[in-house]
Coordinates of C-alpha atoms in Angstrom, one line a residue:
X1 CA 148.8 251.4 312.5
X2 CA 145.3 251.7 311.1
X3 CA 143.0 249.1 309.5
X4 CA 141.1 250.1 306.4
X5 CA 138.4 248.0 304.8
X6 CA 137.4 248.2 301.1
X7 CA 134.0 246.7 300.2
X8 CA 133.6 246.3 296.4
X9 CA 130.3 245.6 294.9
X10 CA 131.3 244.4 291.3
X11 CA 129.4 242.9 288.5
X12 CA 129.8 239.3 289.5
X13 CA 130.9 239.4 293.1
X14 CA 131.1 241.2 296.5
X15 CA 134.5 241.5 297.9
X16 CA 135.7 242.5 301.4
X17 CA 139.4 243.4 301.8
X18 CA 141.0 244.5 305.1
X19 CA 144.3 246.1 305.0
X20 CA 146.8 247.2 307.7
X21 CA 148.2 250.6 306.8
X22 CA 151.1 252.5 308.1
X23 CA 153.4 255.4 306.8
X24 CA 151.7 255.2 303.4
X25 CA 152.2 251.4 303.1
X26 CA 149.6 248.7 303.2
X27 CA 149.3 244.9 303.4
X28 CA 146.2 242.7 302.9
X29 CA 145.4 240.8 306.1
X30 CA 141.9 239.4 305.3
X31 CA 139.8 238.9 302.2
X32 CA 136.2 237.5 301.7
X33 CA 134.5 237.1 298.3
X34 CA 131.1 236.0 297.4
X35 CA 129.4 235.7 294.0
X36 CA 126.7 238.0 292.9
X37 CA 124.3 238.0 289.9
X38 CA 124.4 241.8 289.4
X39 CA 125.7 241.7 285.8
X40 CA 123.5 238.8 284.8
X41 CA 120.3 240.4 286.2
X42 CA 121.0 243.7 284.5
X43 CA 122.0 242.1 281.2
X44 CA 118.8 240.1 281.2
X45 CA 116.2 242.5 282.5
X46 CA 117.8 245.7 283.6
X47 CA 116.4 244.8 287.0
X48 CA 118.0 243.4 290.1
X49 CA 115.9 240.4 291.2
X50 CA 114.7 240.2 294.8
X51 CA 116.8 237.1 295.6
X52 CA 120.0 238.9 294.3
X53 CA 119.2 241.9 296.5
X54 CA 118.5 239.7 299.6
X55 CA 121.7 237.7 299.0
X56 CA 123.8 240.7 298.7
X57 CA 122.4 242.5 301.7
X58 CA 122.9 239.3 303.8
X59 CA 126.5 239.1 302.7
X60 CA 127.1 242.8 303.4
X61 CA 125.7 242.4 306.9
X62 CA 128.2 239.7 307.5
X63 CA 131.0 241.9 306.1
X64 CA 129.9 244.7 308.4
X65 CA 130.2 242.3 311.4
X66 CA 133.7 241.2 310.3
X67 CA 134.8 244.8 309.9
X68 CA 133.7 245.6 313.4
X69 CA 135.3 242.4 314.9
X70 CA 138.6 243.3 313.3
X71 CA 138.6 246.8 314.8
X72 CA 138.5 248.6 311.4
X73 CA 137.9 252.3 311.7
X74 CA 137.7 253.3 308.1
X75 CA 135.5 251.7 305.5
X76 CA 135.6 252.5 301.7
X77 CA 132.6 251.1 299.9
X78 CA 132.7 251.3 296.1
X79 CA 130.2 249.9 293.4
X80 CA 130.5 249.1 289.8
X81 CA 128.9 251.8 287.6
X82 CA 126.8 249.0 285.8
X83 CA 124.5 249.0 288.7
X84 CA 123.2 252.4 287.8
X85 CA 121.6 250.7 284.7
X86 CA 119.2 248.7 287.0
X87 CA 115.8 250.3 287.2
X88 CA 115.6 249.6 290.9
X89 CA 119.0 250.6 291.9
X90 CA 117.8 253.4 294.2
X91 CA 115.7 251.0 296.3
X92 CA 118.6 248.5 296.2
X93 CA 121.1 250.9 297.9
X94 CA 118.5 252.2 300.3
X95 CA 118.0 248.6 301.5
X96 CA 121.7 248.2 301.9
X97 CA 122.1 251.4 303.9
X98 CA 119.1 250.5 306.1
X99 CA 120.5 247.1 307.0
X100 CA 124.2 247.8 307.1
X101 CA 124.8 251.6 307.3
X102 CA 127.1 251.4 304.3
X103 CA 127.0 254.1 301.7
X104 CA 128.5 253.3 298.3
X105 CA 130.2 255.6 295.8
X106 CA 130.1 254.7 292.2
X107 CA 133.2 254.1 290.1
X108 CA 132.9 255.7 286.6
X109 CA 135.2 254.9 283.7
X110 CA 137.7 257.6 284.8
X111 CA 137.8 256.0 288.3
X112 CA 138.3 252.5 287.0
X113 CA 141.2 253.7 284.7
X114 CA 142.8 255.6 287.5
X115 CA 142.7 252.7 290.0
X116 CA 143.7 250.0 287.5
X117 CA 146.6 252.1 286.3
X118 CA 147.7 252.9 289.8
X119 CA 147.6 249.2 290.7
X120 CA 149.4 248.1 287.6
X121 CA 152.3 250.5 287.9
X122 CA 152.8 249.4 291.5
X123 CA 153.2 245.7 290.3
X124 CA 154.9 245.8 286.9
X125 CA 158.1 247.7 286.1
X126 CA 157.4 248.9 282.6
X127 CA 158.0 252.5 281.7
X128 CA 155.5 252.5 278.8
X129 CA 152.9 250.3 277.3
X130 CA 149.1 249.5 277.1
X131 CA 147.1 248.0 279.9
X132 CA 144.3 245.8 278.8
X133 CA 141.7 245.2 281.6
X134 CA 138.9 242.7 281.0
X135 CA 136.1 243.3 283.5
X136 CA 132.7 241.7 283.6
X137 CA 130.9 244.2 281.3
X138 CA 133.7 246.3 279.7
X139 CA 137.2 246.0 278.5
X140 CA 139.6 249.0 279.0
X141 CA 142.7 249.8 276.9
X142 CA 144.9 252.3 278.8
X143 CA 148.0 253.7 277.2
X144 CA 150.7 255.1 279.4
X145 CA 154.3 256.4 279.0
X146 CA 156.8 257.4 281.7
X147 CA 154.2 256.7 284.4
X148 CA 151.5 259.0 283.0
X149 CA 148.3 257.9 281.3
X150 CA 148.1 259.2 277.7
X151 CA 144.5 258.0 277.0
X152 CA 142.1 255.2 277.0
X153 CA 139.4 253.4 275.1
X154 CA 136.6 251.2 276.4
X155 CA 135.0 248.4 274.5
X156 CA 131.4 247.8 275.9
X157 CA 131.9 244.1 276.3
X158 CA 133.5 242.1 279.1
X159 CA 133.6 238.4 279.8
X160 CA 130.0 238.4 281.3
X161 CA 127.9 240.5 278.9
X162 CA 129.5 239.3 275.6
X163 CA 128.2 235.8 276.5
X164 CA 124.7 237.1 277.0
X165 CA 123.4 236.0 273.5
X166 CA 124.8 232.5 274.0
X167 CA 127.3 232.9 271.2
X168 CA 129.9 230.3 270.5
X169 CA 133.6 231.0 270.8
X170 CA 134.3 232.2 267.3
X171 CA 131.1 234.4 267.3
X172 CA 132.1 236.0 270.6
X173 CA 135.6 236.7 269.2
X174 CA 134.2 238.2 266.1
X175 CA 131.7 240.4 268.0
X176 CA 134.5 241.8 270.2
X177 CA 136.9 242.4 267.3
X178 CA 134.2 244.4 265.5
X179 CA 134.0 246.7 268.5
X180 CA 137.7 247.4 268.7
X181 CA 137.5 250.6 266.7
X182 CA 139.8 252.9 268.5
X183 CA 139.4 256.6 267.8
X184 CA 141.8 258.2 270.3
X185 CA 144.2 255.5 271.0
X186 CA 147.0 254.1 268.8
X187 CA 148.6 250.8 270.0
X188 CA 152.1 250.5 268.7
X189 CA 153.3 246.9 268.0
X190 CA 156.5 247.4 270.0
X191 CA 154.7 248.6 273.2
X192 CA 154.5 246.4 276.3
X193 CA 151.1 244.9 276.9
X194 CA 149.9 244.2 280.4
X195 CA 146.9 242.0 280.8
X196 CA 144.7 242.5 283.8
X197 CA 141.5 240.8 285.0
X198 CA 140.4 237.2 285.7
X199 CA 140.5 236.1 282.0
X200 CA 144.2 237.1 281.8
X201 CA 145.0 235.3 285.1
X202 CA 143.3 232.2 283.8
X203 CA 145.3 232.5 280.6
X204 CA 148.5 232.5 282.6
X205 CA 147.5 229.6 284.8
X206 CA 146.5 227.4 281.8
X207 CA 149.6 228.5 279.9
X208 CA 151.8 227.4 282.8
X209 CA 150.2 224.0 282.9
X210 CA 150.6 223.5 279.1
X211 CA 154.2 224.8 279.2
X212 CA 155.1 222.8 282.4
X213 CA 156.2 226.1 284.0
X214 CA 157.6 225.3 287.5
X215 CA 156.6 228.5 289.3
X216 CA 153.0 229.1 290.5
X217 CA 153.2 232.9 290.5
X218 CA 150.6 234.9 288.6
X219 CA 152.0 238.4 288.5
X220 CA 154.5 239.3 285.9
X221 CA 154.1 236.1 284.0
X222 CA 154.7 236.6 280.2
X223 CA 152.5 234.8 277.6
X224 CA 153.8 234.9 274.1
X225 CA 151.7 234.5 271.0
X226 CA 152.7 230.8 270.5
X227 CA 151.7 229.9 274.0
X228 CA 148.5 231.9 273.7
X229 CA 147.6 229.9 270.6
X230 CA 148.2 226.7 272.5
X231 CA 145.8 227.8 275.3
X232 CA 143.1 228.8 273.0
X233 CA 143.3 225.6 271.0
X234 CA 143.2 223.6 274.3
X235 CA 140.2 225.5 275.7
X236 CA 138.3 225.4 272.4
X237 CA 138.8 221.6 272.2
X238 CA 137.2 221.0 275.6
X239 CA 133.5 220.5 276.3
X240 CA 132.0 223.2 278.4
X241 CA 131.5 220.9 281.4
X242 CA 135.2 219.9 281.3
X243 CA 136.6 223.5 281.3
X244 CA 135.7 224.1 284.9
X245 CA 137.6 220.9 285.9
X246 CA 140.9 222.5 285.0
X247 CA 142.5 223.1 288.4
X248 CA 143.4 226.5 289.7
X249 CA 141.2 228.7 287.5
X250 CA 139.7 231.9 289.0
X251 CA 136.1 231.3 287.7
X252 CA 134.2 228.1 288.0
X253 CA 131.6 229.0 285.3
X254 CA 132.4 227.5 282.0
X255 CA 130.5 230.1 280.0
X256 CA 132.4 233.1 281.3
X257 CA 135.7 231.2 281.2
X258 CA 135.1 230.6 277.4
X259 CA 134.0 234.2 276.8
X260 CA 137.1 235.6 278.6
X261 CA 139.4 233.5 276.4
X262 CA 137.5 234.6 273.3
X263 CA 138.1 238.2 274.2
X264 CA 141.8 237.6 274.8
X265 CA 142.1 235.8 271.5
X266 CA 140.5 238.7 269.7
X267 CA 142.9 241.2 271.5
X268 CA 146.0 239.2 270.6
X269 CA 145.0 239.0 267.0
X270 CA 143.8 242.6 266.5
X271 CA 146.7 244.2 268.3
X272 CA 149.2 241.7 266.8
X273 CA 150.5 241.0 270.4
X274 CA 153.7 239.0 270.4
X275 CA 153.8 238.9 274.2
X276 CA 151.6 240.1 277.0
X277 CA 152.5 240.2 280.7
X278 CA 149.8 239.1 283.1
X279 CA 149.3 241.3 286.1
X280 CA 147.2 240.6 289.3
X281 CA 146.4 244.3 289.6
X282 CA 142.8 245.2 290.5
X283 CA 140.6 248.1 291.3
X284 CA 140.8 247.5 295.0
X285 CA 144.5 247.9 295.2
X286 CA 144.3 251.1 293.3
X287 CA 141.8 252.4 295.8
X288 CA 143.9 251.5 298.8
X289 CA 147.1 252.9 297.3
X290 CA 145.5 256.2 296.4
X291 CA 143.7 256.5 299.8
X292 CA 146.8 256.0 301.9
X293 CA 149.6 257.6 299.9
X294 CA 149.8 261.3 299.3
X295 CA 152.3 260.9 296.5
X296 CA 151.9 257.6 294.6
X297 CA 154.4 258.7 292.0
X298 CA 157.4 258.6 294.3
X299 CA 157.2 254.8 294.3
X300 CA 157.8 254.5 290.7
X301 CA 161.4 255.5 290.6
X302 CA 162.3 252.3 292.4
X303 CA 159.4 249.8 292.3
X304 CA 161.5 247.0 293.8
X305 CA 162.7 249.2 296.6
X306 CA 159.2 250.3 297.3
X307 CA 158.1 246.7 297.4
X308 CA 160.9 245.9 299.9
X309 CA 159.8 248.8 302.1
X310 CA 156.1 247.8 301.9
X311 CA 156.9 244.3 303.2
X312 CA 159.5 245.5 305.8
X313 CA 157.2 248.2 307.2
X314 CA 155.2 245.6 309.1
X315 CA 157.9 243.3 310.3
X316 CA 160.9 245.6 311.0
X317 CA 162.2 246.4 314.4
X318 CA 164.8 249.0 315.6
X319 CA 167.7 246.7 315.0
X320 CA 166.8 245.8 311.4
X321 CA 169.8 246.0 309.1
X322 CA 168.2 244.8 305.8
X323 CA 168.9 248.0 303.8
X324 CA 172.5 248.2 305.0
X325 CA 173.0 244.6 304.0
X326 CA 171.6 245.3 300.6
X327 CA 173.8 248.4 300.2
X328 CA 176.9 246.4 301.3
X329 CA 176.1 243.6 299.0
X330 CA 176.0 246.1 296.1
X331 CA 179.4 247.5 297.1
X332 CA 180.9 244.0 297.3
X333 CA 179.4 243.1 293.9
X334 CA 181.3 246.1 292.3
X335 CA 184.5 245.6 294.2
X336 CA 184.7 241.9 293.4
X337 CA 183.7 242.2 289.7
X338 CA 187.1 241.2 288.5
X339 CA 186.8 238.0 290.4
X340 CA 183.2 237.0 290.1
X341 CA 183.0 238.1 286.4
X342 CA 179.2 238.2 286.5
X343 CA 177.1 240.6 284.4
X344 CA 174.9 243.4 285.8
X345 CA 171.9 241.3 285.1
X346 CA 172.6 239.6 288.5
X347 CA 172.3 242.8 290.5
X348 CA 168.5 242.7 290.9
X349 CA 168.4 239.0 292.2
X350 CA 171.4 239.9 294.5
X351 CA 169.5 242.8 295.8
X352 CA 166.4 240.6 296.4
X353 CA 168.4 238.1 298.4
X354 CA 170.5 240.7 300.4
X355 CA 167.4 242.8 301.4
X356 CA 165.4 239.6 302.3
X357 CA 168.4 237.8 303.8
X358 CA 166.7 237.1 307.1
X359 CA 163.0 236.8 306.0
X360 CA 163.1 233.0 306.8
X361 CA 163.3 233.9 310.5
X362 CA 159.6 234.6 310.2
X363 CA 159.2 230.8 309.8
X364 CA 161.9 229.5 312.0
X365 CA 165.3 231.1 313.2
X366 CA 167.1 227.8 312.8
X367 CA 168.1 227.3 309.1
X368 CA 166.5 230.6 308.4
X369 CA 168.5 230.9 305.1
X370 CA 166.9 227.8 303.8
X371 CA 163.4 228.9 304.8
X372 CA 164.1 232.2 303.1
X373 CA 163.8 230.4 299.7
X374 CA 160.1 229.8 300.1
X375 CA 159.4 233.2 301.7
X376 CA 161.0 235.0 298.8
X377 CA 159.2 233.0 296.1
X378 CA 155.8 233.7 297.9
X379 CA 156.6 237.3 298.9
X380 CA 154.7 239.0 296.1
X381 CA 157.7 241.3 295.5
X382 CA 157.1 243.7 292.6
X383 CA 159.4 245.3 290.1
X384 CA 161.3 242.0 289.5
X385 CA 160.9 239.3 286.9
X386 CA 159.8 235.8 288.0
X387 CA 163.3 234.4 287.1
X388 CA 165.1 237.1 289.1
X389 CA 162.8 236.3 292.0
X390 CA 163.8 232.6 291.8
X391 CA 167.5 233.5 291.6
X392 CA 167.1 235.7 294.6
X393 CA 165.5 232.8 296.5
X394 CA 168.4 230.5 295.6
X395 CA 171.0 233.2 296.6
X396 CA 169.3 233.6 299.9
X397 CA 169.4 229.9 300.6
X398 CA 173.1 229.7 299.5
X399 CA 174.2 232.0 302.4
X400 CA 174.9 228.6 303.8
X401 CA 176.5 226.7 301.0
X402 CA 175.3 223.3 302.3
X403 CA 171.8 224.5 301.6
X404 CA 172.2 224.1 297.9
X405 CA 170.0 221.2 296.7
X406 CA 170.7 220.0 293.2
X407 CA 167.4 218.1 293.0
X408 CA 165.6 221.4 293.9
X409 CA 167.6 223.2 291.3
X410 CA 166.6 220.7 288.7
X411 CA 163.0 221.4 289.3
X412 CA 163.5 224.8 287.7
X413 CA 166.0 223.6 285.0
X414 CA 164.0 225.0 282.1
X415 CA 164.3 228.5 283.6
X416 CA 167.9 228.4 284.8
X417 CA 171.4 228.1 283.1
X418 CA 174.8 226.8 284.2
X419 CA 175.8 230.5 284.5
X420 CA 173.0 230.9 286.9
X421 CA 174.3 228.0 289.0
X422 CA 177.7 229.6 289.2
X423 CA 176.2 232.9 290.0
X424 CA 173.9 231.9 292.9
X425 CA 176.8 230.2 294.8
X426 CA 179.1 233.2 294.4
X427 CA 176.4 235.7 295.2
X428 CA 175.3 233.7 298.3
X429 CA 178.9 234.2 299.6
X430 CA 178.6 237.9 298.9
X431 CA 175.3 238.2 300.9
X432 CA 176.8 236.2 303.7
X433 CA 179.8 238.6 303.8
X434 CA 177.5 241.6 303.7
X435 CA 175.5 240.3 306.7
X436 CA 178.9 239.7 308.6
X437 CA 180.0 243.3 307.9
X438 CA 176.9 244.4 309.6
X439 CA 177.2 242.1 312.6
X440 CA 177.0 244.9 315.2
X441 CA 173.7 246.1 313.7
X442 CA 175.3 249.6 313.7
X443 CA 176.8 251.5 310.8
X444 CA 180.4 250.4 311.5
X445 CA 181.7 249.6 308.0
X446 CA 180.8 252.3 305.4
X447 CA 182.7 251.1 302.4
X448 CA 185.5 248.7 301.4
X449 CA 188.6 248.7 299.1
X450 CA 189.9 245.5 297.6
X451 CA 193.4 244.6 296.5
X452 CA 194.3 241.3 294.9
X453 CA 197.7 240.0 295.9
X454 CA 198.7 236.6 294.4
X455 CA 196.2 234.0 295.7
X456 CA 194.7 236.4 298.3
X457 CA 192.3 239.3 298.3
X458 CA 192.8 242.0 300.9
X459 CA 189.6 243.8 301.9
X460 CA 190.4 247.1 303.6
X461 CA 187.3 248.2 305.6
X462 CA 186.5 251.9 305.8
X463 CA 184.9 252.4 309.2
X464 CA 183.6 255.0 311.6
X465 CA 184.1 252.9 314.7
X466 CA 185.9 249.7 316.0
X467 CA 185.3 246.9 313.4
X468 CA 186.7 244.1 315.5
X469 CA 183.5 242.2 315.7
X470 CA 182.8 242.6 312.0
X471 CA 186.2 241.4 311.0
X472 CA 185.8 238.3 313.3
X473 CA 182.4 237.5 311.7
X474 CA 183.7 238.3 308.2
X475 CA 186.5 235.9 308.5
X476 CA 184.1 233.1 309.2
X477 CA 183.1 233.5 305.5
X478 CA 186.7 232.8 304.4
X479 CA 186.3 229.1 303.8
X480 CA 183.2 229.6 301.5
X481 CA 185.0 232.4 299.8
X482 CA 188.0 230.3 299.0
X483 CA 185.7 227.5 297.8
X484 CA 183.9 229.6 295.2
X485 CA 186.2 232.5 294.4
X486 CA 189.5 230.5 294.6
X487 CA 191.2 233.2 296.7
X488 CA 192.1 233.5 300.3
X489 CA 190.2 236.3 302.1
X490 CA 191.8 238.8 304.5
X491 CA 189.9 241.7 306.2
X492 CA 191.8 244.6 307.7

């Protein structure tokens, strides 16, 4: 296992991210972020002020110490291309190097497009669409299809520099709209729109408050046009000093919050967006993925599976059976279709619950199925909708039927249906049975064949060694099976 640090010098912040990497996988283990006035100084005078330089150098010295204390061997230092506009940028980077030994490479437009695209397609499972990335001083429109970028356009305004002239909301919106004159990029109305950057994350967080949305998950949250209008009306109706009091927002400066929403409003109207999906993708994630994986494309064929593997890479041991449990749950779902009568839409949440069946053990072995509910909700799994993630969490908890809590279910009643309630209980039994059929933690049961005889179902196990222990553990599921499937269970 190797630790890699990414130090990003962006327009409004300096960010240190430390990742553990192994076998082309990574996980974030520490992150520090501090504000910087780079964009403001450059927009004002094309010159980095002495205080800005001294503040950044001091922060980078601290970051260098943190990197060394954490045993990081590889450091990737990248800087926003806007810094090249500063008349004293050469002296700035010389001072950084003399004090920290850090040498920065610059991210040009193509680099930003590549890294944002790479990060997005590792978080959102859409085969084609347009990525809209609102940065501090530019906004990127990136069109992709079948996991390939087709082209991009850049509007030379972001949430920082469009506010430079102290325009009001409507003026900023009009200014941005007038610059959306794409020459090489056609945006079709039916294409998926993925929103990236702090303004879109803030849009999602305010939208969830207005809509009383019960999940506090940023990535893959859809914001339709109606909800976007409500957010814009809400923000425009607030005094600037009250905007920053809205809890949970990324930025605490009212001016850039307002400018970010003005840009979003212009984009929704100009592109006639009916729904945009918020993504937490960022440049740093694109950099780390590209630096540790030789073939980023191989992940795209099964984004959810890749996300499972990324989590499991750092917690698995030689006796882990998660993949076998997930495969067995899939077999049981197919074999029992005539009994559970559930549509294929439930395959993905079943897969989440089955692969993550024991994730609660990271919290506490006792009642680990119950703890798995919260672990799954906060796992950051990609390639799955927020509702499917929630259903997977309930299915995991329902491995033990007594764990079902109606009051907890009611908390999410606006997202869930009566059919979902029936499904999670049945699927919880399927996951429990899949775990039982892997009790020896060896590949004993390879397949099953089911026969329904009267009020009983006979499961014939196809095995490659003695299945006595699997049958004994599987029969412990018989009572729950009878309760939810209304049939007696027999394993042979």
